Tab-separated table of C-alpha atoms and ligand atoms in Angstrom:
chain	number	residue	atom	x	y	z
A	1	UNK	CA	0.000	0.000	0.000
A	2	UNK	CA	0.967	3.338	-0.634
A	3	UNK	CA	2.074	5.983	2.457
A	4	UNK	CA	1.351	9.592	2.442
A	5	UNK	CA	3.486	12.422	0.735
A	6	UNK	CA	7.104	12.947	1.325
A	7	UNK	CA	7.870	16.239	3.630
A	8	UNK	CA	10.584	18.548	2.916
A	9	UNK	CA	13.516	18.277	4.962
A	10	UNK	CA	15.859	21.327	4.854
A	11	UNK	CA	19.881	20.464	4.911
A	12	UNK	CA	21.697	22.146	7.980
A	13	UNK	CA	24.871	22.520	7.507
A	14	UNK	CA	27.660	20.541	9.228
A	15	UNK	CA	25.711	17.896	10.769
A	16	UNK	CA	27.671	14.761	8.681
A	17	UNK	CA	29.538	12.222	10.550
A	18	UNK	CA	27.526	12.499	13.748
A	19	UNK	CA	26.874	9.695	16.183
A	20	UNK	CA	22.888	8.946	16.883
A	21	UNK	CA	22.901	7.156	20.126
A	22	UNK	CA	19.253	5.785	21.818
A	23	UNK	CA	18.258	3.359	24.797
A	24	UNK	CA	17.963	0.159	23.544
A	25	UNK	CA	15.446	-2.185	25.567
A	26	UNK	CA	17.361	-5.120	25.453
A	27	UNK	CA	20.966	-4.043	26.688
A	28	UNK	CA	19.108	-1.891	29.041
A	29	UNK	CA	21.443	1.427	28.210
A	30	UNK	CA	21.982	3.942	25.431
A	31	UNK	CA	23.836	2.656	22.503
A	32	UNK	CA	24.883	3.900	19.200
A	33	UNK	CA	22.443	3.072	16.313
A	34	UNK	CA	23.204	3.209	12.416
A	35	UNK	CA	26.448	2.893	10.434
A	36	UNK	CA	29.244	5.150	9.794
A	37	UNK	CA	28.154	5.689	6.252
A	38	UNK	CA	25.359	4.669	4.116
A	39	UNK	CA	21.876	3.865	5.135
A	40	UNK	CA	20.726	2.687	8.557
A	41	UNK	CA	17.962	0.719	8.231
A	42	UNK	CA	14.702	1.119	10.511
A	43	UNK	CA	11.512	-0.600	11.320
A	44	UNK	CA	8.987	0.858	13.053
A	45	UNK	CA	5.453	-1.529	14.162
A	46	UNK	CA	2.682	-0.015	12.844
A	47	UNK	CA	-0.639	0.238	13.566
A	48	UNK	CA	-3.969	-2.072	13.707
A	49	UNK	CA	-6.244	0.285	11.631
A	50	UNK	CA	-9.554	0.479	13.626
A	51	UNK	CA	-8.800	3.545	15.905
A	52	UNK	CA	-6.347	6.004	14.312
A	53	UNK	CA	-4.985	8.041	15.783
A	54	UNK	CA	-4.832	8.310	19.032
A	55	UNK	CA	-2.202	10.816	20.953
A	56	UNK	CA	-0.514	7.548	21.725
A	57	UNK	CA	-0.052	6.494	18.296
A	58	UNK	CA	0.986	10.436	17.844
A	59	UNK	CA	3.344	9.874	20.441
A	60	UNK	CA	4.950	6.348	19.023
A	61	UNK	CA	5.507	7.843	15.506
A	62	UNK	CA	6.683	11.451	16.239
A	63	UNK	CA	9.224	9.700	18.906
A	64	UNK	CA	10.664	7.777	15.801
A	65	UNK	CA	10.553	10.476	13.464
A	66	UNK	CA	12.997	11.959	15.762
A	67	UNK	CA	15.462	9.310	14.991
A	68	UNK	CA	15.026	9.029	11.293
A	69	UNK	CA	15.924	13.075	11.596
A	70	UNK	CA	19.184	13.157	13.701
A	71	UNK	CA	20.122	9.648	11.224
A	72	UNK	CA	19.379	12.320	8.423
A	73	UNK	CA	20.961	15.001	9.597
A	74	UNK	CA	24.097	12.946	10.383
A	75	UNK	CA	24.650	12.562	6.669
A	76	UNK	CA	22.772	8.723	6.838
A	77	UNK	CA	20.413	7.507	4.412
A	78	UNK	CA	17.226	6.006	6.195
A	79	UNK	CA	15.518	2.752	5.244
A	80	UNK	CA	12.522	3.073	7.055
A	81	UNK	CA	9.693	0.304	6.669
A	82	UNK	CA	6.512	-0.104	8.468
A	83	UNK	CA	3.280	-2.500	8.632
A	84	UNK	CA	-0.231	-2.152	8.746
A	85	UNK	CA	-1.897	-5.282	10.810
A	86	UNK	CA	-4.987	-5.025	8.457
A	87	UNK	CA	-5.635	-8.486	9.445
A	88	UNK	CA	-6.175	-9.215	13.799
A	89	UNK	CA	-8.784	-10.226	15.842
A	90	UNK	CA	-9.103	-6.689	17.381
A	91	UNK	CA	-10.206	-5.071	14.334
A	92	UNK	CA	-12.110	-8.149	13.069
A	93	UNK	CA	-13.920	-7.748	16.186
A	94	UNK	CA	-14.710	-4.098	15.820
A	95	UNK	CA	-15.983	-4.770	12.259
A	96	UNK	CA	-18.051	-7.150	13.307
A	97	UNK	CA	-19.676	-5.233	15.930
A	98	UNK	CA	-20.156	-1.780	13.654
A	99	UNK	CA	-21.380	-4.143	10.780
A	100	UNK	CA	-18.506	-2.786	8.903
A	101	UNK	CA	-16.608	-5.105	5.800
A	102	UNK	CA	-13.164	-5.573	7.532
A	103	UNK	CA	-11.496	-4.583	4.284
A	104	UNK	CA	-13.130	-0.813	4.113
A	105	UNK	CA	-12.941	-0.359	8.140
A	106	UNK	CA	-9.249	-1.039	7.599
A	107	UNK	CA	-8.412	1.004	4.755
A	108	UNK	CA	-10.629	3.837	6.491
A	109	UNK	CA	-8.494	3.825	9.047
A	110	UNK	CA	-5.293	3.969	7.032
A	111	UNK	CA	-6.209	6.587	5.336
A	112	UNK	CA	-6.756	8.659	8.761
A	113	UNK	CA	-3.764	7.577	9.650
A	114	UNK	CA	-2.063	9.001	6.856
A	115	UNK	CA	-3.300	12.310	6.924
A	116	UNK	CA	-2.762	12.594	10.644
A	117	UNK	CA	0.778	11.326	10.370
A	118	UNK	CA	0.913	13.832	7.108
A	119	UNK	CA	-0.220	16.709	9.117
A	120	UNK	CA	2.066	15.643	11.756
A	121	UNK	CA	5.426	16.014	9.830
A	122	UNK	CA	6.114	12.642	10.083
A	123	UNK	CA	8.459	11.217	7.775
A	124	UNK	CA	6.651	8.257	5.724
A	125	UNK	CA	8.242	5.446	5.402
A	126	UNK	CA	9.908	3.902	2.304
A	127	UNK	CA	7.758	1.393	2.149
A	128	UNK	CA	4.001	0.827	4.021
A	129	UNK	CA	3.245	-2.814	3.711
A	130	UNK	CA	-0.638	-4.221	5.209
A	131	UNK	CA	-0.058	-7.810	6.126
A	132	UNK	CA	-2.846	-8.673	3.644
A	133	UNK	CA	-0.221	-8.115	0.994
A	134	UNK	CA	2.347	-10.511	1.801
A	135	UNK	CA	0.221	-13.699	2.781
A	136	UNK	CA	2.752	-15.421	0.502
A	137	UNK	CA	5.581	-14.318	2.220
A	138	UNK	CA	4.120	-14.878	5.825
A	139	UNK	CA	3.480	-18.522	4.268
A	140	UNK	CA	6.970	-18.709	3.435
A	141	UNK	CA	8.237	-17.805	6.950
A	142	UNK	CA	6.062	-20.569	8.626
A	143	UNK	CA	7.365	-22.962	6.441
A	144	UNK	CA	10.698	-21.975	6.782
A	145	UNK	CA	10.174	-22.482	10.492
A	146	UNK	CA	8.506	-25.630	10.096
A	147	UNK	CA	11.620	-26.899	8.457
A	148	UNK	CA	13.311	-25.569	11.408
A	149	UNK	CA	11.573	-27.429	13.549
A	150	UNK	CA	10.183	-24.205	15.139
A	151	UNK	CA	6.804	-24.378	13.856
A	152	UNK	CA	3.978	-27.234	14.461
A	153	UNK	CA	0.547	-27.707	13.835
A	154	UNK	CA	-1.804	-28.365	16.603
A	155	UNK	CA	-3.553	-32.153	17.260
A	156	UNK	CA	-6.367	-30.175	17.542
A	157	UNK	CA	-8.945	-31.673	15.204
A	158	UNK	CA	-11.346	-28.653	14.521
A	159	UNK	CA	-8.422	-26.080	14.854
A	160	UNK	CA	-5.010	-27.440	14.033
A	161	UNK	CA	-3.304	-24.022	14.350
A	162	UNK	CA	0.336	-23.907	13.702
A	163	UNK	CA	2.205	-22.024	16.644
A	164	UNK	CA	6.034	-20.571	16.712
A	165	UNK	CA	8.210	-23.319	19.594
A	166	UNK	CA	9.608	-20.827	21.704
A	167	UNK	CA	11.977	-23.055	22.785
A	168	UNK	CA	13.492	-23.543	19.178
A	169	UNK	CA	16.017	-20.486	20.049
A	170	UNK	CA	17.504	-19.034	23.462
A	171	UNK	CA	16.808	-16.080	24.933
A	172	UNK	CA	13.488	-15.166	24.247
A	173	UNK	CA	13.418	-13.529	27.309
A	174	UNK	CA	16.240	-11.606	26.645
A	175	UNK	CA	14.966	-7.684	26.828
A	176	UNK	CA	11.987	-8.503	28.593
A	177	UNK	CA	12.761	-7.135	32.287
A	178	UNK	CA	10.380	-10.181	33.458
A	179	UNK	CA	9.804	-13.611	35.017
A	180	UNK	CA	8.746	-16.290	33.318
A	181	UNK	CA	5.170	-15.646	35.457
A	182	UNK	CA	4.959	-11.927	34.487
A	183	UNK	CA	6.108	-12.962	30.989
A	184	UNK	CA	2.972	-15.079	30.580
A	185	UNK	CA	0.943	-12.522	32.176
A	186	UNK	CA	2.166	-10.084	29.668
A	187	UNK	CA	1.463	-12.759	26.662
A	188	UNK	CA	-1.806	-12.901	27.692
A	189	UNK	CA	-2.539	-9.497	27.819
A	190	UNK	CA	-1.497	-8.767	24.639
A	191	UNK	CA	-2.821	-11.206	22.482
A	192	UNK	CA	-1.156	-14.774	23.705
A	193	UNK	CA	-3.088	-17.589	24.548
A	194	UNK	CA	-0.539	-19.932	27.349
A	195	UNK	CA	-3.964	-21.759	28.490
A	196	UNK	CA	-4.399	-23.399	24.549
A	197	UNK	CA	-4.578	-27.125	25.345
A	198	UNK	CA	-1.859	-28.605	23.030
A	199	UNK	CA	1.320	-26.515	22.842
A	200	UNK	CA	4.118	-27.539	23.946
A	201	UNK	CA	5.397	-24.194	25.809
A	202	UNK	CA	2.802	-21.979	27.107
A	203	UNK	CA	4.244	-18.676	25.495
A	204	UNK	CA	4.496	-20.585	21.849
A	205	UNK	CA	2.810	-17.933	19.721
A	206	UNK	CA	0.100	-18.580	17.374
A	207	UNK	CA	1.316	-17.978	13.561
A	208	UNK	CA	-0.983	-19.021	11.412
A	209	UNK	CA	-4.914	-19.681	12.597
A	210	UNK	CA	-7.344	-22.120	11.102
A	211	UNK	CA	-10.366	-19.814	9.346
A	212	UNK	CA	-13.234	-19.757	11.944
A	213	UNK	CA	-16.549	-18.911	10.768
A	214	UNK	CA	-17.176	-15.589	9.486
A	215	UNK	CA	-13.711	-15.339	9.281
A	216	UNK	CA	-11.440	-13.929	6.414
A	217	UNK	CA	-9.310	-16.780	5.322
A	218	UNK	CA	-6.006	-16.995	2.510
A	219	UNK	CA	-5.907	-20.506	1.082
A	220	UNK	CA	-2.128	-21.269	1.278
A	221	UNK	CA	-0.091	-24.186	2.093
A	222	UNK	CA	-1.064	-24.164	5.384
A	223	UNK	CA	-4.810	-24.772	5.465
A	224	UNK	CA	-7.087	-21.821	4.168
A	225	UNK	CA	-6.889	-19.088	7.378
A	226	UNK	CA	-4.575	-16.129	8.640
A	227	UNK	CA	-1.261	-15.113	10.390
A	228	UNK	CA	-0.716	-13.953	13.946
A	229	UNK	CA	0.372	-10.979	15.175
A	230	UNK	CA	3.846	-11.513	15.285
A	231	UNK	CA	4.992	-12.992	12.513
A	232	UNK	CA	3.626	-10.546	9.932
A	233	UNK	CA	5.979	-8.269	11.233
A	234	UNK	CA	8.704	-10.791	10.986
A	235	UNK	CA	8.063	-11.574	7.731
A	236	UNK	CA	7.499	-7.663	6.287
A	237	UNK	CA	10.817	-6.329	7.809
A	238	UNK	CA	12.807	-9.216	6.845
A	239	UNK	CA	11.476	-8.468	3.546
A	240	UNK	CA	12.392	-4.812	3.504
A	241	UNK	CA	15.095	-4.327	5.072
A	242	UNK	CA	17.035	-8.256	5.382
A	243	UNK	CA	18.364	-9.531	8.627
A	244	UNK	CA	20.242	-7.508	11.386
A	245	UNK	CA	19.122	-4.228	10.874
A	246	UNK	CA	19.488	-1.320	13.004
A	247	UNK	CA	16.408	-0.913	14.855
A	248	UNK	CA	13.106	-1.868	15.396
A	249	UNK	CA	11.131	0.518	17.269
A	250	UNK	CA	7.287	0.576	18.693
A	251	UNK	CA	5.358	1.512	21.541
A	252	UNK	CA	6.332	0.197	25.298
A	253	UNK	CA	3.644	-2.306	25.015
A	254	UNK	CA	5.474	-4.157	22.269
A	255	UNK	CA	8.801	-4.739	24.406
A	256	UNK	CA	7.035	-7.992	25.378
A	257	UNK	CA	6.215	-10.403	23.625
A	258	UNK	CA	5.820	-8.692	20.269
A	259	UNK	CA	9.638	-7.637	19.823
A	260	UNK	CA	11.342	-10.441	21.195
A	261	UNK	CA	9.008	-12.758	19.447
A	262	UNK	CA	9.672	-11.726	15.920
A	263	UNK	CA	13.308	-11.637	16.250
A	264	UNK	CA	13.285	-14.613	17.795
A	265	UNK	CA	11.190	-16.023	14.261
A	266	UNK	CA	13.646	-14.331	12.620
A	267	UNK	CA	16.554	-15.065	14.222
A	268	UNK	CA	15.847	-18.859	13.751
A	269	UNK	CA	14.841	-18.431	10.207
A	270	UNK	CA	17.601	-16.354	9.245
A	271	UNK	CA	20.615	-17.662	11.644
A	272	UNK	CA	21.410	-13.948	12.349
A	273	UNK	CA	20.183	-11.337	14.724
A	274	UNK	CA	16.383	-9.349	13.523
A	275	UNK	CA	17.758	-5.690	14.433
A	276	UNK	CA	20.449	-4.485	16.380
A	277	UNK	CA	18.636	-2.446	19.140
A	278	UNK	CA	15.052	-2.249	20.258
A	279	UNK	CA	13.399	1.604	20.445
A	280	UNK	CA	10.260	1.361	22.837
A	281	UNK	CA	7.947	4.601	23.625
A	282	UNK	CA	6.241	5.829	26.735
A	283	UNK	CA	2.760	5.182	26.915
A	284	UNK	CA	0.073	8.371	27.018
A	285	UNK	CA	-2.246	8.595	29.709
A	286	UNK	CA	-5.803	10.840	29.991
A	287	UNK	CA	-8.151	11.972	32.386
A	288	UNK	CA	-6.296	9.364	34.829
A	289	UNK	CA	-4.908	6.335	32.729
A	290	UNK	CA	-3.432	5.043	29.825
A	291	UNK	CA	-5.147	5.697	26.670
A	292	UNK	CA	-6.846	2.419	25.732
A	293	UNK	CA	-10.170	1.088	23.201
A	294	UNK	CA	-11.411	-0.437	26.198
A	295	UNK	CA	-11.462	3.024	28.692
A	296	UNK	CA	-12.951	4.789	26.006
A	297	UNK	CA	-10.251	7.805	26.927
A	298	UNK	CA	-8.880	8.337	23.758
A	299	UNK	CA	-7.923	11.610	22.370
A	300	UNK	CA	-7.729	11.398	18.363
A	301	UNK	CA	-5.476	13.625	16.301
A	302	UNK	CA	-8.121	13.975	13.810
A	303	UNK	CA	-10.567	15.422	16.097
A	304	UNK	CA	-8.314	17.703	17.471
A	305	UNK	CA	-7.254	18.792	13.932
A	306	UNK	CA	-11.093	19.532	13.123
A	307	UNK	CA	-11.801	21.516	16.029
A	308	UNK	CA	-8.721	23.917	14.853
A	309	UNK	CA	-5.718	22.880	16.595
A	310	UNK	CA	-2.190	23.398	14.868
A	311	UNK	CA	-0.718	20.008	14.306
A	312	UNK	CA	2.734	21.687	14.978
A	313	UNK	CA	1.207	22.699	18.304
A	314	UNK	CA	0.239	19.264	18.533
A	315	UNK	CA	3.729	18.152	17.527
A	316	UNK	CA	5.034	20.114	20.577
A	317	UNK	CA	3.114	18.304	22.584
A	318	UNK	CA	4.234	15.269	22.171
A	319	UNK	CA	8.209	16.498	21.667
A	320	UNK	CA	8.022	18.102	25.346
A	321	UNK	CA	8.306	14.576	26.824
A	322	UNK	CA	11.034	12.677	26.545
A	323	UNK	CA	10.635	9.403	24.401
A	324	UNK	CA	10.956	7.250	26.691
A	325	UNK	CA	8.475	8.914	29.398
A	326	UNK	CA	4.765	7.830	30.542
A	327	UNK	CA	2.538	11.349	30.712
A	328	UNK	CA	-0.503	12.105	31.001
A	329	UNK	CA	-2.316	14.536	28.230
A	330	UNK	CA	-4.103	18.187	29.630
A	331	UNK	CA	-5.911	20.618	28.012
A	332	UNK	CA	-2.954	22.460	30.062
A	333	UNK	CA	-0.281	20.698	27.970
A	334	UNK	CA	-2.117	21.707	23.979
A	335	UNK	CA	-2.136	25.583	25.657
A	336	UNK	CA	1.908	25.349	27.102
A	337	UNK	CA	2.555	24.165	23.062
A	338	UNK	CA	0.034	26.846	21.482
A	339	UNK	CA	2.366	29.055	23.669
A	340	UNK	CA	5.638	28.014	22.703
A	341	UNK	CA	4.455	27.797	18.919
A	342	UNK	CA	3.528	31.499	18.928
A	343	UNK	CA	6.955	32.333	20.525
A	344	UNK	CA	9.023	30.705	18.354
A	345	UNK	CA	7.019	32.094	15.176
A	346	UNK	CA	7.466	35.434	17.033
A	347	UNK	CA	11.459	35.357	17.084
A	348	UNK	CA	12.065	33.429	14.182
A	349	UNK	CA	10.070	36.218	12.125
A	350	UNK	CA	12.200	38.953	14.086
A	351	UNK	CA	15.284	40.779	11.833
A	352	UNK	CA	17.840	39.509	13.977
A	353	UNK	CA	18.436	37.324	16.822
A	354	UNK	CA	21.314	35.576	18.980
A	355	UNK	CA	23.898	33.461	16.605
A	356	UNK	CA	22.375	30.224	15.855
A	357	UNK	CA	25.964	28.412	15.650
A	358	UNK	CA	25.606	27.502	19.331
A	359	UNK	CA	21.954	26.760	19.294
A	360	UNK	CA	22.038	24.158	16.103
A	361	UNK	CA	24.801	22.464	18.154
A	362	UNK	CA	22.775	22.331	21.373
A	363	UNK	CA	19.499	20.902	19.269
A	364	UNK	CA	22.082	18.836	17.678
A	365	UNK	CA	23.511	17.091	20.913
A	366	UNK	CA	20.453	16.903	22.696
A	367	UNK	CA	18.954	14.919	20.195
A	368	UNK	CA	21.829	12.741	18.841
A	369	UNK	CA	21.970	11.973	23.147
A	370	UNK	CA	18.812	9.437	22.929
A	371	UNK	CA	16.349	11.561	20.946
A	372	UNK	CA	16.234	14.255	24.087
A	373	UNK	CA	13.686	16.601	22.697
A	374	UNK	CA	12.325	18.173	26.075
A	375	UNK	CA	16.120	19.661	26.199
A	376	UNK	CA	16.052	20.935	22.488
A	377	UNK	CA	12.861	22.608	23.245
A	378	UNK	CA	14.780	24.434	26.710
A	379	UNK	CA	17.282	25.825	24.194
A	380	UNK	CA	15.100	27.342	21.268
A	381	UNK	CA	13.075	29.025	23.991
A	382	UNK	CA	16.056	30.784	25.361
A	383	UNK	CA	17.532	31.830	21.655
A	384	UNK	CA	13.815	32.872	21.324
A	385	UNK	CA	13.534	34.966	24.618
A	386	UNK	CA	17.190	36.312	24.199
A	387	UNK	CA	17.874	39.628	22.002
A	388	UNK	CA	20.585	39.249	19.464
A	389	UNK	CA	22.132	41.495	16.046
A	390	UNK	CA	22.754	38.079	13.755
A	391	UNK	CA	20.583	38.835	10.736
A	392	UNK	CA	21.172	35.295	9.364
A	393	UNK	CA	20.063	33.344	12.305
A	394	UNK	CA	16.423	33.777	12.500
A	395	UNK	CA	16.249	31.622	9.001
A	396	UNK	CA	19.206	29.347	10.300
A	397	UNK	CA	16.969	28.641	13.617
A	398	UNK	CA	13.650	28.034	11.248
A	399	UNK	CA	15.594	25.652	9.550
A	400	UNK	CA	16.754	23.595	12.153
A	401	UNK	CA	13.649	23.479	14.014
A	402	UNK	CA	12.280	21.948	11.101
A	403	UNK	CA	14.682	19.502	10.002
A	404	UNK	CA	15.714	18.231	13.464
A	405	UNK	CA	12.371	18.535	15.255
A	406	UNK	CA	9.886	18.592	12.356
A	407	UNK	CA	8.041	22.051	13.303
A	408	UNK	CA	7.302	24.395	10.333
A	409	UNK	CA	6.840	27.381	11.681
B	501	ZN	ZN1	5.419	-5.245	14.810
């Protein structure tokens, strides 16, 4: 599928060579990501399309966006795929219950998605791919684990699902700050099943699912049905980008099991690491907890666009929190940003203002330090509240802003 239209980046000088450095989940400590030279290659987990786009999706993909930036500006080239899980039980379910055809709820809510992330100044990346196009693939993958011996088919007569052995590679654990009890917790949560009579590890994770009634079903090798969760990602950035790529980045809520279950798929398939380092977001709260379907407490970009809000005071929102941080959204918090935006439009439209030599290089390091945004956003408002003769750096401060933190102003 396609994404949405490219967004101008401007070049700031002297950036090149620069080292991008973020927490990665499963070394628990900030690492360099990327290569000297040439492209780093990201992948980013995208989203189910039945309820774009929430602040926290906002949140995820500005986070990111951040990082595909500072790669930019340090002279990298950026492969940067992404999925669309056009094909789960939590957006079967809502089609179901609206009476909707799975197929146009889904590509309803892509398109929102788009034109929030559009609006947003997010990136897109190289290549958007739903997991309805690559059943072939996904096939491919199960097989290739099946000859692995890291995929069976259940005994089950009615359902013979085929589930990922867990126990096929080491480590699965490995990132997951948890016990094997809180790890099946956590599998549950999200999507697992460990109580399914007939698998021989409770966290085994479903990859491909017998068609159920009313179900939408892809007759391949493996009985007529459709992939899990996890492996569609496998399969889509193994496609895109090939084994042992930089990093793979999502929300908290992916650190387990989603992450460390594709790259272990992948790592077993492949014989060589999935990606390099793991990227996880802070999850958004509202009016008292996280934002979730189920509490109803979801703020949509889409709705806040309509009622007349600036996306780039959106934007500064979200980039006032630090990646990796759990907040909570305010009504406070939109008029801080609509604040800021209007005082940064203020100086950057002045004649003159302090040198922006010093201020590029602050934006610079804050963000090549783990994607610290809240601490470019301390610096521009002091070059914005301080008086200054440089005639060039009002454009030179525009220009950074946008390229390193994605605000037009
Ligand atoms: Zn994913």
């Amino acid at each position: 599928m396609h994404a949405w239209e490219p967004v101008p980046v401007p070049v700031v000088p002297g950036g090149d060579g620069g080292v991008v450095r973020v927490y990665d989940t499963v070394r628990a400590s900030v690492q360099p990501v990327g290569p000297a030279t040439g492209a780093a290659r990201l992948y980013a987990c995208g989203i189910t399309p039945y309820d774009a786009t929430h602040l926290g999706h906002a949140f995820t993909y500005v986070s990111i966006d951040l990082l595909v930036r500072a790669w930019r500006d340090a002279g990298l080239d950026v492969r940067f795929a992404q999925n669309v899980t056009d094909v789960d039980d939590p957006l079967l379910e809502r089609a179901a219950d609206t009476g909707t055809d799975w197929r146009a709820l889904a590509e309803e809510q892509t398109e929102l998605y788009r034109t929030d992330m559009a609006a947003l100044r997010v990136l897109p990346p190289d290549a958007l791919t739903a997991v309805s196009e690559v059943m072939d693939g996904i096939t491919g993958t199960i097989l290739g684990l099946r000859d692995r011996q890291a995929a069976y088919q259940l005994t089950d007569p009615t359902h013979p699902d085929w589930y990922f052995s867990v126990t096929s590679t080491s480590n699965l654990l490995q990132g997951a700050p948890v016990s094997l009890p809180e790890a099946e917790q956590l599998f549950a949560e999200r999507g697992g099943d460990p109580e399914r009579d007939g698998k021989r590890h409770r966290l085994d994770c479903l990859v491909w699912r017998q068609q159920r009634p009313g179900e939408p079903a892809w007759d391949t090798g493996l009985g007529a049905g459709r992939p899990g969760w996890h492996v569609g990602c496998t399969t889509i950035a193994l496609n895109a980008l090939g084994p042992d790529f930089d990093v793979q980045a999502g929300g908290s809520d992916l650190a387990f099991p989603h992450h460390p279950m594709c790259a272990a798929e992948a790592r077993v398939l492949t014989g060589e690491p999935f990606a390099q380092a793991f990227l996880h977001t802070g999850m958004v709260s509202y009016e008292g907890a996280k934002m979730s379907k189920s509490l109803g407490n979801l703020v949509f970009v889409h709705r806040l666009r309509a009622e007349g809000v600036d996306p780039m005071a959106l934007r500064l929102v979200l980039l006032a929190h630090h990646y990796r941080s759990d907040w909570e959204y305010t009504a406070a918090e939109l008029a801080a940003a609509q604040t800021r935006l209007a005082m940064w439009r203020t100086a950057v439209a002045r004649p003159s203002g302090p040198a922006a030599g010093p201020l590029i290089e602050a934006v610079r390091a804050a963000l090549r330090e783990d994607l610290n945004a809240p601490t470019a956003l301390a610096a521009i408002d002091q070059w914005a509240a301080a008086p200054g003769t440089d005639a060039s750096a009002p454009q030179s401060v525009s220009a950074v802003i946008d390229a390193l933190l994605g605000i037009r102003l």
